[in-house]
Tab-separated table of C-alpha atoms in Angstrom:
chain	number	residue	atom	x	y	z
F	11	MET	CA	73.691	104.181	120.758
F	12	ASN	CA	72.938	101.779	117.911
F	13	SER	CA	71.622	103.065	114.616
F	14	LEU	CA	71.315	101.937	111.034
F	15	PRO	CA	73.645	103.601	108.526
F	16	VAL	CA	72.005	105.787	105.940
F	17	LYS	CA	71.418	103.913	102.677
F	18	GLN	CA	73.288	105.063	99.570
F	19	GLU	CA	70.163	106.432	97.931
F	20	ASP	CA	69.244	108.428	101.061
F	21	ARG	CA	72.647	110.043	101.562
F	22	HIS	CA	72.812	113.771	101.037
F	23	PRO	CA	75.536	115.440	98.949
F	24	ILE	CA	77.681	117.545	101.271
F	25	GLY	CA	80.335	118.857	98.875
F	26	ILE	CA	83.064	117.911	96.417
F	27	ILE	CA	86.687	116.762	96.603
F	28	ALA	CA	88.907	119.848	96.307
F	29	GLU	CA	92.401	118.380	96.831
F	30	ILE	CA	94.001	114.938	97.229
F	31	HIS	CA	97.332	114.537	99.024
F	32	GLY	CA	98.080	110.831	99.357
F	33	PRO	CA	95.613	109.426	101.905
F	34	VAL	CA	94.458	112.949	102.855
F	35	VAL	CA	91.500	114.518	101.051
F	36	ILE	CA	90.361	118.136	101.384
F	37	ILE	CA	86.616	118.471	100.834
F	38	ASP	CA	84.792	121.673	99.886
F	39	CYS	CA	81.539	121.408	101.890
F	40	ASP	CA	78.203	123.190	101.713
F	41	ARG	CA	77.981	122.714	105.486
F	42	LEU	CA	80.659	121.505	107.896
F	43	PRO	CA	80.191	117.904	109.078
F	44	PRO	CA	81.222	117.153	112.684
F	45	LEU	CA	84.637	115.672	113.436
F	46	ARG	CA	84.812	111.875	113.051
F	47	GLN	CA	81.841	111.907	110.689
F	48	ALA	CA	82.004	109.228	107.996
F	49	LEU	CA	81.726	110.626	104.455
F	50	CYS	CA	81.780	108.703	101.210
F	51	THR	CA	82.066	109.053	97.458
F	52	ARG	CA	81.449	106.660	94.598
F	53	PHE	CA	83.682	106.016	91.617
F	54	ASP	CA	83.538	103.157	89.117
F	55	HIS	CA	81.087	101.127	91.275
F	56	THR	CA	83.379	101.430	94.310
F	57	VAL	CA	82.442	103.301	97.491
F	58	TYR	CA	85.307	105.193	99.153
F	59	MET	CA	84.966	106.101	102.839
F	60	PHE	CA	86.517	109.122	104.558
F	61	GLU	CA	86.694	110.180	108.203
F	62	VAL	CA	86.680	113.899	109.049
F	63	HIS	CA	89.701	114.880	111.164
F	64	GLN	CA	90.044	118.682	110.805
F	65	HIS	CA	87.986	121.766	110.092
F	66	LEU	CA	90.149	124.112	108.010
F	67	ASP	CA	87.697	127.018	107.608
F	68	GLU	CA	83.977	127.624	107.163
F	69	ARG	CA	83.823	125.481	103.999
F	70	HIS	CA	86.727	123.037	103.995
F	71	VAL	CA	87.504	119.905	106.012
F	72	ARG	CA	90.496	117.629	105.948
F	73	ALA	CA	89.610	113.909	105.947
F	74	ILE	CA	91.603	110.673	105.981
F	75	THR	CA	90.649	107.985	103.460
F	76	LEU	CA	89.868	104.498	104.727
F	77	HIS	CA	90.700	102.972	101.326
F	78	GLY	CA	93.393	103.487	98.713
F	79	THR	CA	92.968	106.731	96.759
F	80	ALA	CA	93.627	105.285	93.292
F	81	GLY	CA	90.858	106.475	90.972
F	82	LEU	CA	89.782	109.479	93.042
F	83	SER	CA	89.838	112.883	91.371
F	84	ARG	CA	88.923	116.483	92.103
F	85	GLY	CA	85.285	117.352	91.665
F	86	LEU	CA	83.812	114.009	92.759
F	87	THR	CA	80.643	114.453	94.807
F	88	VAL	CA	80.992	113.592	98.505
F	89	TYR	CA	78.023	112.308	100.532
F	90	ASP	CA	77.309	112.506	104.247
F	91	THR	CA	76.496	109.147	105.881
F	92	GLY	CA	74.932	110.977	108.810
F	93	ALA	CA	77.058	109.263	111.489
F	94	PRO	CA	80.578	108.098	112.360
F	95	LEU	CA	81.714	104.767	110.915
F	96	GLN	CA	79.169	102.035	111.760
F	97	LEU	CA	79.771	98.271	111.930
F	98	PRO	CA	77.273	95.441	111.411
F	99	VAL	CA	77.240	93.353	114.600
F	100	SER	CA	75.853	89.863	115.047
F	101	LYS	CA	76.404	86.782	117.194
F	102	GLN	CA	77.342	85.105	113.910
F	103	CYS	CA	80.591	87.115	113.859
F	104	LEU	CA	82.374	84.402	115.877
F	105	GLY	CA	84.638	82.253	113.751
F	106	ARG	CA	85.018	84.994	111.136
F	107	LEU	CA	87.787	87.221	109.704
F	108	LEU	CA	86.643	90.787	109.115
F	109	ASN	CA	88.118	94.120	108.048
F	110	ILE	CA	87.633	97.561	109.610
F	111	PHE	CA	84.161	97.876	108.002
F	112	GLY	CA	82.946	94.479	109.246
F	113	GLU	CA	83.280	93.012	105.745
F	114	PRO	CA	84.465	89.366	105.406
F	115	LEU	CA	88.110	88.600	104.595
F	116	ASP	CA	87.637	84.817	104.767
F	117	GLY	CA	85.570	84.418	101.617
F	118	GLY	CA	82.399	83.803	103.615
F	119	SER	CA	79.043	85.531	103.354
F	120	PRO	CA	78.633	89.071	104.763
F	121	LEU	CA	77.325	89.470	108.312
F	122	PRO	CA	73.550	90.051	108.477
F	123	GLN	CA	73.083	93.820	108.583
F	124	THR	CA	70.352	94.061	111.212
F	125	GLU	CA	72.130	95.997	113.962
F	126	PHE	CA	74.959	98.518	113.733
F	127	ARG	CA	77.335	100.037	116.273
F	128	ASN	CA	79.379	103.214	116.203
F	129	ILE	CA	83.137	102.552	116.462
F	130	HIS	CA	83.470	105.744	118.536
F	131	SER	CA	81.070	104.629	121.249
F	132	LYS	CA	81.592	106.131	124.684
F	133	PRO	CA	82.926	103.937	127.514
F	134	LEU	CA	80.469	102.388	129.935
F	135	ALA	CA	79.051	104.800	132.503
F	136	LEU	CA	80.711	104.529	135.909
F	137	SER	CA	77.419	103.375	137.387
F	138	GLU	CA	77.392	100.383	134.997
F	139	ALA	CA	81.098	99.492	135.004
F	140	THR	CA	82.608	97.093	137.517
F	141	GLY	CA	86.174	96.995	138.742
F	142	ILE	CA	88.606	94.117	138.679
F	143	SER	CA	87.197	90.916	140.123
F	144	GLY	CA	90.025	88.560	140.947
F	145	ILE	CA	92.412	86.500	138.876
F	146	LEU	CA	91.607	85.109	135.450
F	147	GLN	CA	93.296	81.720	135.497
F	148	THR	CA	94.949	80.641	132.244
F	149	GLY	CA	96.263	77.218	133.272
F	150	ILE	CA	99.774	78.449	132.346
F	151	LYS	CA	101.877	77.925	135.475
F	152	VAL	CA	104.366	80.780	135.177
F	153	ILE	CA	101.658	83.306	134.242
F	154	ASP	CA	99.195	82.338	136.979
F	155	LEU	CA	101.936	82.233	139.626
F	156	LEU	CA	104.136	85.257	138.923
F	157	CYS	CA	102.199	87.657	136.661
F	158	PRO	CA	98.523	86.682	136.935
F	159	PHE	CA	95.905	88.082	134.591
F	160	VAL	CA	93.313	90.247	136.264
F	161	LYS	CA	89.711	89.633	135.229
F	162	GLY	CA	88.626	92.837	133.528
F	163	GLY	CA	92.218	94.147	133.537
F	164	LYS	CA	94.838	94.916	130.905
F	165	THR	CA	98.006	92.901	130.300
F	166	GLY	CA	100.963	93.949	128.148
F	167	LEU	CA	102.920	91.221	126.341
F	168	PHE	CA	106.397	92.498	125.493
F	169	GLY	CA	108.479	90.382	123.135
F	170	GLY	CA	110.421	90.432	119.898
F	171	ALA	CA	110.247	88.036	116.960
F	172	GLY	CA	110.810	84.361	117.610
F	173	VAL	CA	110.256	84.201	121.373
F	174	GLY	CA	106.784	82.651	121.240
F	175	LYS	CA	104.508	85.692	121.458
F	176	THR	CA	101.972	84.422	118.922
F	177	VAL	CA	101.918	80.931	120.459
F	178	LEU	CA	101.293	82.419	123.898
F	179	VAL	CA	98.453	84.548	122.516
F	180	MET	CA	96.906	81.445	120.914
F	181	GLU	CA	97.171	79.545	124.206
F	182	PHE	CA	95.466	82.433	126.044
F	183	ILE	CA	92.601	82.240	123.540
F	184	HIS	CA	92.439	78.464	123.991
F	185	ALA	CA	92.398	78.836	127.801
F	186	VAL	CA	89.577	81.387	127.774
F	187	SER	CA	87.531	79.077	125.557
F	188	ALA	CA	88.311	75.823	127.416
F	189	ILE	CA	88.439	76.971	131.058
F	190	HIS	CA	86.012	79.890	131.116
F	191	GLN	CA	83.782	79.056	128.106
F	192	GLY	CA	84.496	82.597	126.930
F	193	VAL	CA	85.107	84.155	123.535
F	194	SER	CA	88.016	86.103	122.052
F	195	VAL	CA	88.410	89.068	119.709
F	196	PHE	CA	91.760	89.483	117.946
F	197	ALA	CA	92.715	92.890	116.533
F	198	GLY	CA	95.551	92.678	114.000
F	199	VAL	CA	96.950	96.208	113.647
F	200	GLY	CA	99.386	96.565	110.753
F	201	GLU	CA	99.823	92.794	110.413
F	202	ARG	CA	101.725	91.450	107.425
F	203	ILE	CA	99.398	89.529	105.131
F	204	ARG	CA	101.533	86.390	105.496
F	205	GLU	CA	101.454	86.606	109.308
F	206	ALA	CA	97.692	87.136	109.356
F	207	HIS	CA	97.083	84.154	107.087
F	208	GLU	CA	99.390	81.866	109.096
F	209	LEU	CA	97.772	82.912	112.377
F	210	TRP	CA	94.286	82.250	110.996
F	211	ARG	CA	95.261	78.767	109.789
F	212	GLU	CA	97.014	77.918	113.074
F	213	MET	CA	93.948	79.022	115.036
F	214	GLU	CA	91.799	76.745	112.883
F	215	GLN	CA	94.152	73.801	113.386
F	216	ALA	CA	94.173	74.433	117.152
F	217	LYS	CA	90.332	74.359	117.048
F	218	VAL	CA	89.924	77.713	118.801
F	219	MET	CA	88.602	79.661	115.811
F	220	SER	CA	84.941	78.839	116.494
F	221	ASP	CA	84.995	81.035	119.615
F	222	THR	CA	87.172	83.751	118.087
F	223	LEU	CA	86.636	86.812	115.910
F	224	MET	CA	89.609	88.284	114.048
F	225	VAL	CA	89.631	91.861	112.730
F	226	PHE	CA	92.567	92.925	110.546
F	227	GLY	CA	93.879	96.267	109.361
F	228	GLN	CA	96.831	95.121	107.287
F	229	MET	CA	100.227	96.703	106.820
F	230	ASP	CA	99.589	97.726	103.190
F	231	GLU	CA	96.387	99.623	104.038
F	232	SER	CA	95.826	103.322	104.670
F	233	PRO	CA	97.127	104.742	107.993
F	234	GLY	CA	93.494	105.666	108.690
F	235	VAL	CA	92.584	101.954	108.627
F	236	ARG	CA	95.463	100.949	110.909
F	237	PHE	CA	94.547	103.813	113.244
F	238	ARG	CA	90.884	102.776	113.578
F	239	VAL	CA	90.945	98.965	113.300
F	240	GLY	CA	91.566	98.630	117.045
F	241	LEU	CA	88.370	100.572	117.734
F	242	SER	CA	86.471	98.360	115.271
F	243	ALA	CA	87.638	95.200	117.054
F	244	LEU	CA	86.873	96.731	120.449
F	245	THR	CA	83.349	97.544	119.236
F	246	TYR	CA	82.815	93.836	118.532
F	247	ALA	CA	84.259	92.933	121.965
F	248	GLU	CA	81.796	95.337	123.623
F	249	TYR	CA	78.923	93.831	121.634
F	250	LEU	CA	79.870	90.267	122.671
F	251	ARG	CA	80.215	91.376	126.294
F	252	ASP	CA	76.792	93.024	126.264
F	253	THR	CA	74.897	90.311	124.337
F	254	LEU	CA	76.557	86.993	125.251
F	255	HIS	CA	77.348	88.085	128.839
F	256	LYS	CA	80.566	86.100	128.713
F	257	GLU	CA	84.222	86.480	129.512
F	258	VAL	CA	85.679	88.256	126.455
F	259	LEU	CA	89.427	88.205	125.807
F	260	PHE	CA	90.445	91.191	123.683
F	261	VAL	CA	93.843	90.602	122.057
F	262	MET	CA	95.566	93.444	120.214
F	263	ASP	CA	98.696	92.894	118.173
F	264	ASN	CA	100.378	95.347	118.052
F	265	VAL	CA	99.559	98.442	120.109
F	266	PHE	CA	102.765	100.156	119.009
F	267	ARG	CA	101.614	99.967	115.371
F	268	PHE	CA	98.408	101.709	116.459
F	269	VAL	CA	100.571	104.532	117.871
F	270	GLN	CA	102.638	104.621	114.671
F	271	ALA	CA	99.476	104.894	112.551
F	272	GLY	CA	98.333	107.785	114.761
F	273	SER	CA	101.697	109.450	114.216
F	274	GLU	CA	101.308	109.086	110.429
F	275	VAL	CA	97.801	110.566	110.552
F	276	SER	CA	99.039	113.441	112.727
F	277	SER	CA	101.828	114.250	110.241
F	278	LEU	CA	99.388	114.118	107.307
F	279	LEU	CA	97.170	116.600	109.135
F	280	GLY	CA	100.105	118.983	109.528
F	281	ARG	CA	100.384	118.862	113.304
F	282	MET	CA	103.695	119.817	114.917
F	283	PRO	CA	105.461	116.710	116.314
F	284	ALA	CA	105.942	116.492	120.078
F	285	THR	CA	108.373	114.428	122.194
F	286	VAL	CA	110.746	112.229	120.141
F	287	GLY	CA	108.679	112.972	117.033
F	288	TYR	CA	105.440	111.436	118.316
F	289	GLN	CA	102.082	113.097	117.765
F	290	PRO	CA	101.001	115.711	120.356
F	291	THR	CA	97.775	113.743	120.872
F	292	LEU	CA	99.588	110.498	121.810
F	293	THR	CA	98.307	110.102	125.383
F	294	THR	CA	94.756	111.051	124.388
F	295	GLU	CA	94.635	108.494	121.565
F	296	VAL	CA	95.979	105.679	123.747
F	297	ALA	CA	93.567	106.592	126.555
F	298	GLU	CA	90.613	106.674	124.145
F	299	LEU	CA	91.274	103.034	123.281
F	300	GLN	CA	92.198	101.806	126.762
F	301	ASP	CA	89.330	103.505	128.598
F	302	ARG	CA	86.770	101.422	126.695
F	303	ILE	CA	88.229	98.123	127.941
F	304	LEU	CA	85.759	97.766	130.791
F	305	SER	CA	83.597	95.139	132.445
F	306	SER	CA	79.963	95.309	133.440
F	307	ARG	CA	77.796	93.266	135.797
F	308	HIS	CA	76.791	91.080	132.842
F	309	GLY	CA	80.149	90.374	131.206
F	310	SER	CA	83.801	91.358	131.211
F	311	ILE	CA	86.540	92.316	128.768
F	312	THR	CA	90.061	91.245	129.695
F	313	SER	CA	92.752	92.622	127.418
F	314	VAL	CA	96.094	91.213	126.277
F	315	GLN	CA	98.106	93.681	124.236
F	316	ALA	CA	101.319	92.870	122.421
F	317	VAL	CA	103.709	95.826	122.650
F	318	TYR	CA	106.837	96.364	120.546
F	319	VAL	CA	109.546	98.251	122.450
F	320	PRO	CA	111.663	100.380	120.061
F	321	ALA	CA	115.388	99.853	120.718
F	322	ASP	CA	114.395	98.001	123.948
F	323	ASP	CA	113.838	101.419	125.538
F	324	MET	CA	111.069	101.099	128.123
F	325	THR	CA	111.174	104.884	128.649
F	326	ASP	CA	110.051	105.570	125.061
F	327	PRO	CA	107.056	107.986	125.193
F	328	ALA	CA	104.780	105.546	123.331
F	329	VAL	CA	105.698	102.637	125.628
F	330	SER	CA	105.283	104.838	128.719
F	331	ALA	CA	101.841	105.977	127.535
F	332	ILE	CA	100.758	102.348	127.077
F	333	LEU	CA	102.364	101.131	130.322
F	334	SER	CA	100.427	103.680	132.360
F	335	HIS	CA	97.205	101.803	131.523
F	336	LEU	CA	98.415	98.224	132.123
F	337	ASP	CA	97.778	96.113	135.219
F	338	THR	CA	100.149	93.268	134.328
F	339	THR	CA	103.401	93.185	132.360
F	340	VAL	CA	104.646	89.950	130.789
F	341	ILE	CA	108.199	90.164	129.413
F	342	LEU	CA	109.256	87.448	126.956
F	343	SER	CA	113.018	86.918	127.038
F	344	ARG	CA	115.214	85.727	124.208
F	345	ASP	CA	117.648	84.440	126.837
F	346	GLN	CA	114.943	82.178	128.274
F	347	ALA	CA	114.039	80.924	124.796
F	348	SER	CA	117.698	80.130	124.035
F	349	LYS	CA	117.755	77.864	127.109
F	350	GLY	CA	114.679	75.985	125.877
F	351	ILE	CA	112.491	77.496	128.604
F	352	TYR	CA	109.025	77.822	127.050
F	353	PRO	CA	106.928	79.843	127.581
F	354	ALA	CA	109.918	82.201	127.556
F	355	VAL	CA	108.567	84.480	130.307
F	356	ASP	CA	111.225	86.377	132.253
F	357	PRO	CA	110.090	85.655	135.831
F	358	LEU	CA	112.051	88.520	137.391
F	359	ARG	CA	111.087	91.334	135.013
F	360	SER	CA	107.433	90.311	134.620
F	361	GLY	CA	104.870	91.213	137.232
F	362	SER	CA	101.605	92.854	138.125
F	363	HIS	CA	100.535	95.996	139.955
F	364	LEU	CA	98.155	93.733	141.847
F	365	MET	CA	100.794	91.390	143.285
F	366	ASP	CA	99.739	91.999	146.870
F	367	ARG	CA	98.244	89.984	149.707
F	368	HIS	CA	94.861	91.672	149.406
F	369	THR	CA	94.381	90.584	145.775
F	370	LEU	CA	96.231	87.249	145.743
F	371	GLY	CA	95.800	86.049	149.300
F	372	ASP	CA	98.638	85.222	151.716
F	373	ARG	CA	99.430	81.786	150.314
F	374	HIS	CA	99.774	82.806	146.654
F	375	TYR	CA	101.732	85.953	147.573
F	376	ASN	CA	104.203	84.079	149.832
F	377	VAL	CA	104.823	81.279	147.312
F	378	ALA	CA	105.317	83.740	144.419
F	379	GLU	CA	107.785	85.844	146.439
F	380	SER	CA	109.755	82.765	147.541
F	381	VAL	CA	109.990	81.491	143.955
F	382	ARG	CA	111.218	84.919	142.794
F	383	GLU	CA	113.812	85.027	145.588
F	384	HIS	CA	115.195	81.618	144.602
F	385	LEU	CA	115.332	82.525	140.894
F	386	ALA	CA	116.925	85.940	141.646
F	387	ARG	CA	119.601	84.368	143.849
F	388	TYR	CA	120.341	81.769	141.152
F	389	GLU	CA	120.791	84.571	138.598
F	390	GLU	CA	123.231	86.350	140.952
F	391	LEU	CA	125.301	83.197	141.371
F	392	GLU	CA	125.375	82.125	137.707
F	393	ASP	CA	128.657	83.928	136.942
F	394	ILE	CA	130.362	82.445	140.014
F	395	ILE	CA	129.157	78.967	139.066
F	396	ALA	CA	130.432	79.433	135.486
F	397	MET	CA	133.900	80.504	136.687
F	398	LEU	CA	134.490	78.459	139.849
F	399	GLY	CA	131.911	75.676	139.749
F	400	ILE	CA	128.960	74.987	141.989
F	401	GLU	CA	131.215	73.225	144.534
F	402	GLU	CA	132.610	76.609	145.655
F	403	LEU	CA	129.195	77.780	146.877
F	404	SER	CA	128.032	77.428	150.453
F	405	GLU	CA	125.726	74.523	151.247
F	406	ARG	CA	122.763	76.932	151.578
F	407	ASP	CA	123.447	78.538	148.191
F	408	ARG	CA	123.880	75.132	146.539
F	409	LYS	CA	120.478	74.129	147.828
F	410	ILE	CA	118.907	77.375	146.533
F	411	VAL	CA	120.524	76.936	143.087
F	412	MET	CA	119.404	73.312	142.842
F	413	ARG	CA	115.806	74.204	143.743
F	414	ALA	CA	115.793	77.271	141.486
F	415	ARG	CA	116.919	75.201	138.483
F	416	LYS	CA	114.115	72.707	139.116
F	417	LEU	CA	111.561	75.502	139.567
F	418	GLN	CA	112.768	77.085	136.322
F	419	ARG	CA	112.137	73.823	134.478
F	420	TYR	CA	108.882	73.162	136.313
F	421	LEU	CA	107.490	76.497	135.045
F	422	THR	CA	107.697	75.184	131.459
F	423	GLN	CA	104.780	73.258	129.986
F	424	PRO	CA	103.536	71.870	126.665
F	425	PHE	CA	100.769	73.908	125.006
F	426	ALA	CA	97.538	72.540	123.598
F	427	VAL	CA	97.819	74.709	120.477
F	428	LEU	CA	101.201	73.125	119.634
F	429	ALA	CA	100.220	69.503	120.253
F	430	GLN	CA	100.266	68.540	116.567
F	431	HIS	CA	103.774	70.022	116.127
F	432	THR	CA	105.439	68.810	119.345
F	433	ARG	CA	103.605	65.469	119.642
F	434	GLN	CA	103.085	66.373	123.309
F	435	THR	CA	99.616	66.670	124.753
F	436	GLY	CA	98.971	70.179	126.001
F	437	VAL	CA	98.375	70.551	129.720
F	438	SER	CA	96.497	73.082	131.823
F	439	VAL	CA	97.420	73.305	135.506
F	440	PRO	CA	95.021	74.854	138.041
F	441	LEU	CA	96.574	77.595	140.178
F	442	GLU	CA	95.932	75.637	143.368
F	443	GLN	CA	98.008	72.724	142.047
F	444	THR	CA	100.810	75.055	140.917
F	445	LEU	CA	101.005	76.539	144.435
F	446	THR	CA	101.087	73.055	145.994
F	447	ASP	CA	103.893	71.932	143.687
F	448	CYS	CA	105.963	75.080	144.268
F	449	GLU	CA	105.583	74.731	148.047
F	450	ALA	CA	106.907	71.184	147.741
F	451	PHE	CA	109.928	72.367	145.683
F	452	LEU	CA	110.692	75.124	148.201
F	453	ALA	CA	110.378	72.710	151.136
F	454	GLY	CA	112.893	70.324	149.540
F	455	ASP	CA	110.460	67.495	148.810
F	456	TYR	CA	111.889	67.113	145.285
F	457	ASP	CA	115.578	67.646	146.090
F	458	ASP	CA	116.396	64.098	144.967
F	459	LEU	CA	114.413	64.311	141.715
F	460	PRO	CA	116.446	64.714	138.480
F	461	GLU	CA	115.973	68.104	136.770
F	462	ALA	CA	114.925	66.430	133.523
F	463	GLN	CA	111.806	65.073	135.232
F	464	CYS	CA	110.646	68.614	136.058
F	465	TYR	CA	110.829	69.821	132.443
F	466	MET	CA	107.818	70.207	130.111
F	467	ARG	CA	105.181	68.595	132.248
F	468	GLY	CA	102.003	69.635	134.027
F	469	SER	CA	101.479	68.998	137.710
F	470	MET	CA	104.104	67.076	139.674
F	471	GLN	CA	101.315	64.727	140.754
F	472	GLU	CA	100.890	63.545	137.181
F	473	PRO	CA	103.277	60.963	135.685
F	474	ALA	CA	106.255	62.495	133.861
């Protein structure tokens, strides 16, 4: 439910600051505010916001600050805003950089404060929500073929530094804007200031910023900010879905930092750690975020979430909690990148829960499975080829290896967002054309074509 925040002059004193422990503040209250209520105090012309996280007794609450605590002192009067944290929302938010409070980070004018939304809004009612509705084509061959995005679904992007994760995210945003005339919301959770600035500039140069909103909770900010910035960005995505009735791509980088911020908050609140030191509320916090990524009859939210895997352990409790909500998993491989295969998607480890005939149709399913079989067999034979040479393989295996190598190169393509760096025009390939090309490779139609002519191009029908 939308409501206007209470103005400063109308706010009611609720108590005073009793103790300050880093980003945690204990407030002596005349009456207990509800959990998640936004409180504030004023010092030296600066307003400090708090969020209530614990009731300690009949008079005291423990709150997390959403700013630095420098300048705060015991005895300062605390005011009740009358609601959880509210954000100003407007169609003019597209093309902007904002912080957790909806305030500009790009030096532009503030958003018009005519309508506000609660960052803790409930998910859509089941009667209003719609399920998945087919594939969201990206024009990226390897994604659309082997690990397709599901419209209204959630995709996890797993990759370390230097394998092209940010470039792939930018190309997704470009595809949603160019192919589907949609909009994107980027949530930067715990981003380094340098990374955030570079990403913003690259998005501007790629000309995708006009249909994008970026919300940042930076690495040097309070754990309370990093913990809630994802909800702030999701609130904007819900607003754009409900008002523009468009395809909204919600990109979150990085979900693991959201979990880490929750772990910090949990420790500050004095909770006993659970499995592997994570907070006992881990699954609840992840579910609270994921359950709001829903589509309605009027618009949809499709999510792409970058996930850091600690020590490459996919059984880590945080990774498992996130994985349980994902429909598609895209694994970026350093081995692929070292071979010059970009995008560096690992075709054998990536996949989707919806890779079945009912969702994809018989043709797409059969082609995808055949391509995987060829690539898997090539991987099995790589050691033999390295030791004995390809001549020692049977004629059938030689044919499979030859076709797999060409398919591997065919699944690369130049990106539109990198055109000014690579001097190659970015290409977008419709899924139907990708299936046609792959069927031709599997049937042997391109057996006489040099491998180099399959690399970094769009459709095989287009000139190399």
